[in-house]
Structures are given as C-alpha cells and as structure tokens.
C-alpha positions as a printed Julia matrix, in Angstrom:
448×3 Matrix{Float64}:
  -1.31   15.9   -24.75
  -5.06   16.26  -24.25
  -5.9    18.43  -21.28
  -7.29   16.26  -18.39
  -5.78   13.06  -19.86
  -3.71   10.82  -17.62
   0.02   11.27  -17.78
   1.05    7.77  -16.61
  -0.82    4.76  -17.78
  -0.16    1.12  -16.65
  -2.03   -1.6   -18.51
  -1.66   -5.18  -17.25
   1.94   -4.64  -16.32
   4.11   -7.57  -15.29
   7.73   -6.85  -14.36
  10.31   -7.77  -11.74
  13.36   -5.97  -10.33
  16.92   -7.17  -10.01
  17.6    -5.81   -6.56
  17.86   -9.13   -4.77
  21.01  -11.22   -4.1
  22.98  -12.08   -7.25
  20.51  -10.13   -9.3
  17.5   -12.17   -8.37
  14.26  -10.22   -8.06
  13.18   -8.74   -4.78
   9.69   -7.76   -5.86
   7.41   -8.16   -8.86
   4.4    -6.7   -10.5
   1.53   -8.96  -11.54
  -0.9    -7.25  -13.88
  -0.63   -3.79  -12.33
  -2.98   -1.26  -13.77
  -3.4     2.52  -13.02
  -3.98    5.9   -14.74
  -2.34    8.81  -12.97
  -2.94   12.39  -13.86
  -1.31   15.64  -12.74
  -0.83   15.91   -8.99
   1.02   14.09   -6.22
   0.49   10.28   -6.1
   1.9     8.14   -3.33
   2.41    4.49   -4.13
   2.4     2.87   -0.76
   4.24   -0.45   -0.42
   7.43   -2.19    0.3
  10.09   -3.29   -2.19
   8.85   -6.87   -1.88
   5.44   -5.42   -3.18
   7.08   -4.25   -6.43
   7.98   -0.64   -5.72
  11.46   -1.08   -7.11
  10.23   -2.79  -10.26
   7.68    0.04  -10.78
  10.4     2.64  -10.31
  12.48    1.14  -13.0
   9.53    1.04  -15.38
   8.46    4.64  -14.81
  12.06    5.93  -15.19
  12.3     4.2   -18.62
  15.19    2.03  -17.48
  13.5    -1.36  -18.08
  10.66   -2.6   -20.27
   7.79   -4.59  -18.8
   7.65   -8.34  -19.29
   3.99   -7.91  -20.41
   1.57   -5.07  -20.68
   2.27   -1.48  -21.38
   3.75    1.57  -19.61
   3.02    4.98  -21.14
   4.16    8.41  -20.04
   2.32   11.16  -22.02
   1.3     8.5   -24.57
   4.88    7.15  -25.2
   6.84    4.25  -23.95
   9.61    5.84  -21.73
  11.89    2.87  -22.39
  11.94    3.63  -26.2
  11.63    7.44  -26.2
  14.68    9.36  -25.23
  12.7    12.67  -25.45
  10.23   11.4   -22.94
  12.95   10.26  -20.45
  14.57   13.66  -20.73
  11.38   15.05  -19.04
  11.3    12.54  -16.24
  12.99   13.35  -12.94
  14.22   10.3   -11.18
  15.4     9.55   -7.58
  16.53    5.93   -7.38
  17.01    3.7    -4.39
  20.79    4.26   -4.68
  22.51    7.3    -6.07
  23.37    7.01   -9.77
  25.24   10.27  -10.4
  27.44   10.52  -13.59
  31.06    9.98  -13.19
  33.09   13.12  -12.24
  35.87   14.28   -9.96
  33.63   16.66   -8.11
  29.98   17.32   -7.67
  30.14   20.32   -9.97
  31.64   18.22  -12.81
  29.09   15.4   -12.21
  26.2    17.76  -12.29
  27.67   19.42  -15.38
  27.43   16.12  -17.24
  23.89   15.58  -16.21
  22.76   19.18  -17.17
  24.54   18.96  -20.48
  22.73   15.68  -21.25
  19.32   17.3   -20.76
  20.26   20.53  -22.52
  20.15   22.74  -19.42
  22.58   25.48  -18.65
  25.43   24.35  -16.47
  25.2    27.55  -14.4
  21.94   26.25  -12.86
  23.79   23.56  -10.71
  24.3    25.96   -7.82
  20.73   27.13   -7.89
  19.41   23.55   -7.87
  21.43   22.72   -4.75
  20.55   26.08   -3.09
  16.85   25.36   -3.55
  17.3    22.34   -1.21
  19.69   24.07    1.14
  22.76   22.01    0.2
  24.72   24.51   -2.0
  27.95   23.6     0.06
  28.06   20.18   -1.66
  28.91   21.77   -5.02
  32.6    22.17   -4.17
  32.88   18.63   -2.62
  34.54   15.72   -4.3
  32.08   13.1    -5.48
  33.94   10.33   -3.74
  33.63   12.19   -0.5
  29.83   12.26   -0.4
  27.89   10.11    1.93
  25.02    7.94    0.71
  22.51   10.62    1.96
  24.44   13.52    0.5
  24.7    11.82   -2.89
  20.9    11.24   -2.94
  20.4    14.93   -2.06
  22.28   15.87   -5.22
  20.3    13.45   -7.31
  17.07   14.77   -5.82
  18.14   18.29   -6.78
  18.73   17.15  -10.33
  15.31   15.41  -10.43
  13.49   18.47   -9.14
  15.28   20.62  -11.79
  14.08   18.72  -14.9
  12.9    21.29  -17.47
   9.22   21.06  -18.46
   8.78   17.8   -16.34
   6.13   15.33  -17.32
   6.82   12.93  -14.44
   8.81   12.83  -11.26
   9.47    9.28   -9.98
  11.02    9.51   -6.56
  11.79    6.55   -4.37
  11.73    7.49   -0.64
  12.47   11.18   -1.09
  12.29   11.87    2.64
  14.45    8.99    3.79
  18.26    8.89    3.55
  18.38   12.34    1.88
  20.68   14.91    3.46
  18.2    17.79    2.93
  18.21   20.14    5.94
  14.51   21.07    5.41
  12.06   18.48    4.19
   9.49   21.27    3.99
  11.47   22.76    1.08
  11.15   19.54   -0.8
   7.48   19.32   -0.13
   6.96   22.92   -1.38
   8.87   22.2    -4.6
   6.97   18.97   -5.29
   3.61   20.79   -4.66
   4.63   23.49   -7.02
   5.59   21.08   -9.77
   2.34   19.17   -9.32
   0.23   22.33   -9.45
   2.1    23.12  -12.67
   0.72   20.07  -14.36
   3.46   17.4   -13.54
   2.68   13.97  -12.24
   4.63   13.35   -9.03
   4.89    9.72   -8.0
   6.31    8.97   -4.47
   7.25    5.38   -3.96
   7.3     4.94   -0.19
   6.56    2.59    2.68
   5.89    5.51    5.03
   2.24    6.31    5.71
   3.35    9.51    7.33
   4.98   10.8     4.13
   2.03    9.57    1.97
  -0.51   11.38    4.11
   1.51   14.57    4.41
   1.74   15.4     0.67
  -0.19   13.09   -1.63
  -3.45   13.93   -3.36
  -4.08   10.2    -3.85
  -2.67    7.15   -2.01
  -2.41    3.96   -4.06
  -1.76    0.74   -1.94
   0.52   -1.63   -3.81
   0.11   -5.18   -2.32
   2.19   -8.05   -3.65
   2.46   -6.58   -7.16
  -1.08   -5.26   -7.61
  -2.52   -1.84   -6.98
  -5.45   -2.95   -4.83
  -6.67    0.3    -3.29
  -6.81    4.05   -3.93
  -7.69    6.46   -1.08
  -7.82   10.24   -0.75
  -4.66   11.92    0.22
  -5.55   12.59    3.8
  -5.27    8.84    4.32
  -8.17    8.8     6.78
  -9.43    5.54    5.41
  -6.13    3.7     5.07
  -6.61    1.73    8.15
 -10.4     1.68    8.16
 -12.6    -1.23    7.34
 -15.03   -0.77    4.43
 -18.77   -0.69    5.19
 -19.32   -3.59    2.91
 -16.9    -5.99    4.64
 -17.75   -9.61    4.92
 -20.14  -10.33    7.87
 -18.19  -11.26   10.95
 -14.86   -9.95    9.61
 -12.67   -8.53   12.28
 -12.0    -4.73   11.92
  -8.39   -3.55   12.18
  -7.73   -1.58   15.36
  -6.93    2.16   15.4
  -4.89    3.97   17.98
  -5.58    7.31   19.68
  -3.11    9.28   21.8
  -4.63   11.36   24.54
  -2.43   14.08   26.1
  -3.76   15.26   29.49
  -2.64   17.57   32.26
  -2.03   16.14   35.73
  -3.27   18.11   38.61
  -1.02   18.54   41.59
  -2.5    16.41   44.42
  -3.28   18.2    47.71
  -1.45   17.43   50.88
  -4.14   15.1    52.29
  -4.07   13.07   49.1
  -0.28   12.88   49.28
  -0.55   11.41   52.74
  -3.39    9.03   52.3
  -2.69    8.12   48.59
  -6.45    8.61   47.92
  -6.13   10.42   44.69
  -5.1     8.47   41.56
  -3.47   10.17   38.6
  -5.62   11.58   35.81
  -4.41    9.12   33.37
  -5.03    6.18   35.7
  -8.5     7.42   36.48
  -9.35    7.89   32.82
  -8.08    4.43   31.88
 -10.14    2.96   34.64
 -13.23    4.79   33.48
 -12.68    3.61   29.92
 -12.15   -0.04   30.99
 -15.98   -0.61   30.91
 -16.55    1.2    27.68
 -17.43   -1.1    24.63
 -15.77    1.42   22.29
 -12.24    0.82   23.8
 -10.38   -2.39   23.49
  -7.14   -1.56   25.38
  -5.46    1.41   27.14
  -2.01    2.16   28.48
  -0.5     5.27   29.85
   2.9     6.71   30.49
   3.8     9.78   32.58
   5.39   12.9    30.93
   8.41   14.87   32.1
   8.15   16.01   35.73
   4.8    14.32   36.14
   2.99   17.48   34.89
   1.31   15.56   31.99
   0.58   12.02   30.89
  -0.12   10.26   27.6
  -2.87    7.74   27.29
  -2.7     5.27   24.37
  -6.05    3.95   23.32
  -6.7     0.95   21.02
 -10.25    0.79   19.5
 -12.18   -0.44   16.53
 -13.75    2.77   15.69
 -12.03    6.18   15.98
 -15.12    8.35   16.38
 -16.8     6.11   18.98
 -13.52    5.91   21.01
 -13.1     9.7    20.87
 -16.7    10.19   22.24
 -16.04    7.66   25.02
 -12.85    9.49   25.98
 -14.65   12.89   26.15
 -17.46   11.37   28.25
 -15.05    9.69   30.64
 -12.88   12.9    31.02
 -16.03   14.8    31.97
 -17.11   12.34   34.59
 -13.58   11.95   36.16
 -12.88   15.79   35.9
  -9.75   15.17   33.85
  -8.22   18.05   31.78
  -7.49   16.99   28.28
  -4.81   18.82   26.22
  -5.28   16.99   22.91
  -6.52   13.89   21.15
  -4.51   12.79   18.21
  -4.54    9.94   15.75
  -1.05    8.74   14.67
  -0.55    7.68   11.08
  -1.29    3.93   10.55
   1.55    1.57   10.15
   2.03   -0.69    7.08
   0.68   -3.51    9.18
  -2.52   -1.52    9.81
  -2.81   -0.79    6.08
  -2.39   -4.43    5.01
  -5.03   -5.52    7.62
  -7.56   -2.96    6.26
  -6.58   -3.9     2.71
  -7.48   -7.52    3.27
 -10.95   -6.51    4.34
 -11.26   -4.22    1.29
 -10.32   -7.15   -0.97
 -12.95   -9.36    0.68
 -15.57   -6.68    0.18
 -14.69   -5.53   -3.33
 -13.4    -8.65   -4.99
 -15.22  -11.76   -3.79
 -13.95  -14.91   -5.47
 -15.17  -18.46   -5.84
 -13.43  -20.71   -3.33
 -10.98  -23.17   -4.67
 -12.89  -26.29   -6.08
 -16.31  -24.68   -5.71
 -18.77  -24.98   -8.65
 -18.67  -22.24  -11.12
 -21.52  -19.8   -11.86
 -22.51  -19.03  -15.36
 -20.88  -15.66  -15.07
 -17.63  -17.57  -15.4
 -18.78  -19.82  -18.29
 -18.08  -19.07  -21.92
 -20.84  -17.5   -23.81
 -23.68  -19.91  -24.76
 -22.52  -22.54  -22.3
 -25.15  -24.15  -20.0
 -25.06  -23.89  -16.25
 -23.89  -27.22  -14.83
 -26.16  -29.04  -12.38
 -25.69  -27.74   -8.82
 -23.76  -24.61   -9.83
 -24.32  -21.45   -8.01
 -26.32  -18.8    -9.85
 -24.52  -15.59  -10.83
 -24.56  -12.56   -8.54
 -27.89  -10.85   -8.64
 -29.82  -13.92   -9.91
 -33.05  -14.92   -8.15
 -32.91  -18.02   -5.98
 -35.12  -20.96   -6.54
 -38.22  -21.27   -4.25
 -37.27  -23.27   -1.12
 -33.51  -23.09   -1.88
 -31.26  -22.45    1.04
 -29.62  -19.01    1.27
 -26.14  -18.78   -0.17
 -23.3   -18.2     2.12
 -20.86  -15.28    1.53
 -17.94  -16.27   -0.72
 -14.54  -15.84    0.88
 -11.41  -14.63   -0.9
  -9.2   -17.51    0.22
  -9.08  -20.02    2.95
  -5.63  -21.07    4.36
  -6.83  -23.36    7.16
  -7.59  -26.99    7.07
  -8.96  -28.34    3.81
 -12.79  -28.7     3.62
 -14.1   -32.0     4.91
 -15.16  -34.3     2.15
 -18.33  -36.27    2.97
 -17.92  -40.1     2.89
 -19.3   -41.66   -0.24
 -22.53  -43.56    0.18
 -20.98  -46.68   -1.46
 -17.44  -47.67   -2.24
 -16.23  -46.73   -5.7
 -15.8   -49.66   -8.03
 -12.45  -51.04   -8.75
 -10.88  -49.38  -11.73
 -13.04  -46.34  -11.7
 -11.39  -43.0   -12.6
 -10.7   -40.79   -9.56
 -13.22  -37.88   -8.95
 -12.21  -34.47  -10.14
 -10.88  -32.09   -7.58
 -13.78  -29.61   -7.99
 -16.27  -32.37   -7.42
 -14.52  -33.52   -4.23
 -14.4   -29.97   -2.82
 -17.99  -29.37   -3.45
 -19.22  -32.88   -2.45
 -20.68  -33.55   -5.93
 -20.08  -36.56   -8.18
 -17.93  -35.88  -11.26
 -19.71  -35.42  -14.53
 -19.49  -38.42  -16.94
 -17.35  -38.05  -20.02
 -19.31  -36.96  -23.1
 -19.97  -39.76  -25.72
 -17.81  -39.92  -28.81
 -19.31  -38.97  -32.31
 -20.13  -42.65  -32.99
 -22.13  -42.98  -29.7
 -19.54  -45.07  -27.73
 -18.03  -44.11  -24.44
 -14.35  -43.29  -24.31
 -12.01  -45.61  -22.33
 -10.57  -44.49  -19.04
  -7.1   -43.06  -19.31
  -4.48  -44.93  -17.4
  -0.96  -43.98  -16.37
   2.25  -45.94  -16.85
   2.11  -47.36  -13.3
  -1.58  -48.33  -13.22
  -2.26  -52.03  -12.52
   1.26  -52.6   -11.05
C-alpha cells in the first residue's frame, strides 16, 4: 500500500442493514463517500442513520447494493486475507461456538493463524483475564462483548478496526486501557473506526469526527469536536444558531449574622444569574445548590460560547462572586443535528422544488430557458432585482400560486408543476419535423 494513501475508501455506497424487526432494515446508506487514512475516526450517528449498515460493510460481512467499499485497495467482502486483518466489534457478540471462553477464543485465534497461548494475554490487556476460565453460556452481554473486543484489538498486523460502541455495554474495568490500546494501534498505521452515537466518546479519542446523517456523511470536523454544535460562518442569513451550554461552578460565601437575620444577601449563583439576565450574550440561566450549600452550579444557555464566557467573567467581577470553573459539556446528538442542518444550508444550497433551473444544471450546449436563474457567480442584468438565498428545503405550506390573468381555455393541457411553482406559463411543445403541432395527450377518463 502506498504510504499516505487512504486505508478505507467508500465510493457512492448504498446499503441497508437487517437489524429491524423480521429482518427489515433499521438504517440505510445513500451514496456515502469517504476516504479514511491511518488514525482514529469517529463516525457519529445513530443506527437509523446507517451506522449498522456501515459496520457490516467495513467488516466484509455484506456487499454494498451499489458503489464500492475498499480496504487497502481490496473489497473486504471478497478478500479473506483482508478480513483476517480487520478487527470487528459488532452490535451483538458473535463469538465462535465453544463450551468455554478459552475454547471459543482458541477457535478464533486458530482461524487467524495466531498462537492460542495469546488468549490470556489479550484478556489481561483489558483487565478481564478471569473470564478465560468461564463457560461461554455464563457470560453476560457486556462480558461477551469484552471478550470480542479483546479479540478485535489482538488482530495481527491490523489494517482496520471497526468497533461499534466500544465504550458502551462492554465489561472492561478501565476504559482508559481501551483508549490507550486504540491510540497505539492508530499510531502504528491502522485505521480505527468508532461507530458511536456518543459525542463524549467521539471527542475523547478521535482524530477526525464524521457526522453520518440519514445515510450520508455530511460533515467532518477535527477530533476535539469544538465545532460539532457550532454554526458555520457562511450560514444562511437569518438562520437560527444552535444553543450551547456552559456550566459555571462557583463557591458560595457563608453569609454573616446580619444577613441571616435580614435575608439581605442573595446566594452567589442567584446574584450571578440576576446580573446575566440583562446580558445579550445569555439566553437562559438556571442554578442548583451543591452539597451542603458550599458551592452551586449555574447552567447557562447561549448562542456563542466565547461571548457568554466573557459575560460570565464580567458579571462575576461586578457581583464579587468566586468562580471555581467554567466548563462546556459535550454537545448532544440533538445539538449536532441542529448545527448540521445549518452546515448543509451553507455548504450545499439547492434549488427549491419547482423553481426554474440555472444553466449549471442543464446538459452541455443547452440554452438557458427564459426566466431561469443565472448560475452561481454570473453577473446580474442591469436593473434586475437581487436574488434571494436558495433554501435547502421547505416543509411548510406550499408556495402561493398567483391567480391567472384569464381563465384557461377548455381542453387545454394542465400547466407543468415547475411552471406553477415559479408562477411562469409552461413552455409550448416543440413542433414536429413536418412543422405541425402535436395533439394534446389525454387520459382514459378525459371527457367523461
């Protein structure tokens, strides 16, 4: 494999899983495309977004319905030697049959050509060596996944590790051991793919975070995840920015005796919240007292993290409140989806349904129809009104159609949908080669 070349390549992949009821798909992929090199990649999404379908493809357990999936230049579904170098942690444990964990792991290690004596070392690396002597039927769901994770991390000369939620429902005493092992494998040149719906796990380990939204990889962000719930600078004008949350830990001062009697002194959290009420950088604030009343936590909702942090520092200085820490919790999947919608508006503007097409969408050599919008970057005609921004989709009421200036003649063909949406009359049918006009098409129930 060429140094620096991507290890995993997805080209226009369409696929669906069979994890739903009665084998029906729970999620699908629709033209997914990506190129993943060495390092830790987190694919952030839910099973309904297609994470299960992607896991089956990367593990080589199913072929795509369309497109190509390549691991080190080969199709993992057709190449057994490639699958032998892929470590897999599935949504449910799939250990080989065996009376005990030792016998089950022996079958798996023999299939990959590894020494059977390494089973104890693989489990010891995760701190679950005691499971080796257990019967396989006695394992819980989380314990069985821990054994499967140990096998996945022990693949010799790994090309790819495809792990579905490796930090959920896994009976590993120390998740930090798992993170250290994954980081070591990634530094050694392997491609580690974490399929997860947890933004916390994605931000804690990944070098790159890829947002999978309804079957398409729509965003890629740095591994720190700072921009996961942030709006792009090129968002559509007037688009609402998703809110961010800040947690402020502050120390409460013991009130003096006079304040206890006269109830003149408010708590530090209450005073800070009241001072922030007039700040335009803060949208909402709520507080809760800590144990023993010695500390409190103030939760701030704001549109901009940096502006809210500065407002908090200014208010704390005015109110003489002692701050212990200001932290930003990991965004939820709801926050990520809200920000992703803004990114789609900014990065992939589309023509509204029924609007006239620009010549960027016309076949080569075709003329621009009358009234069509010019392509992006084209100069407007003198005196022409400015063009409004194009939205991705509109799910509200349908656009109002202006009433026709005169009633349509009886028997005339109905206007095309695009013409109705844009308020323009439909174009006449082109003449036939002999110069005559074609007759209007009629259905079987016309005239009845």
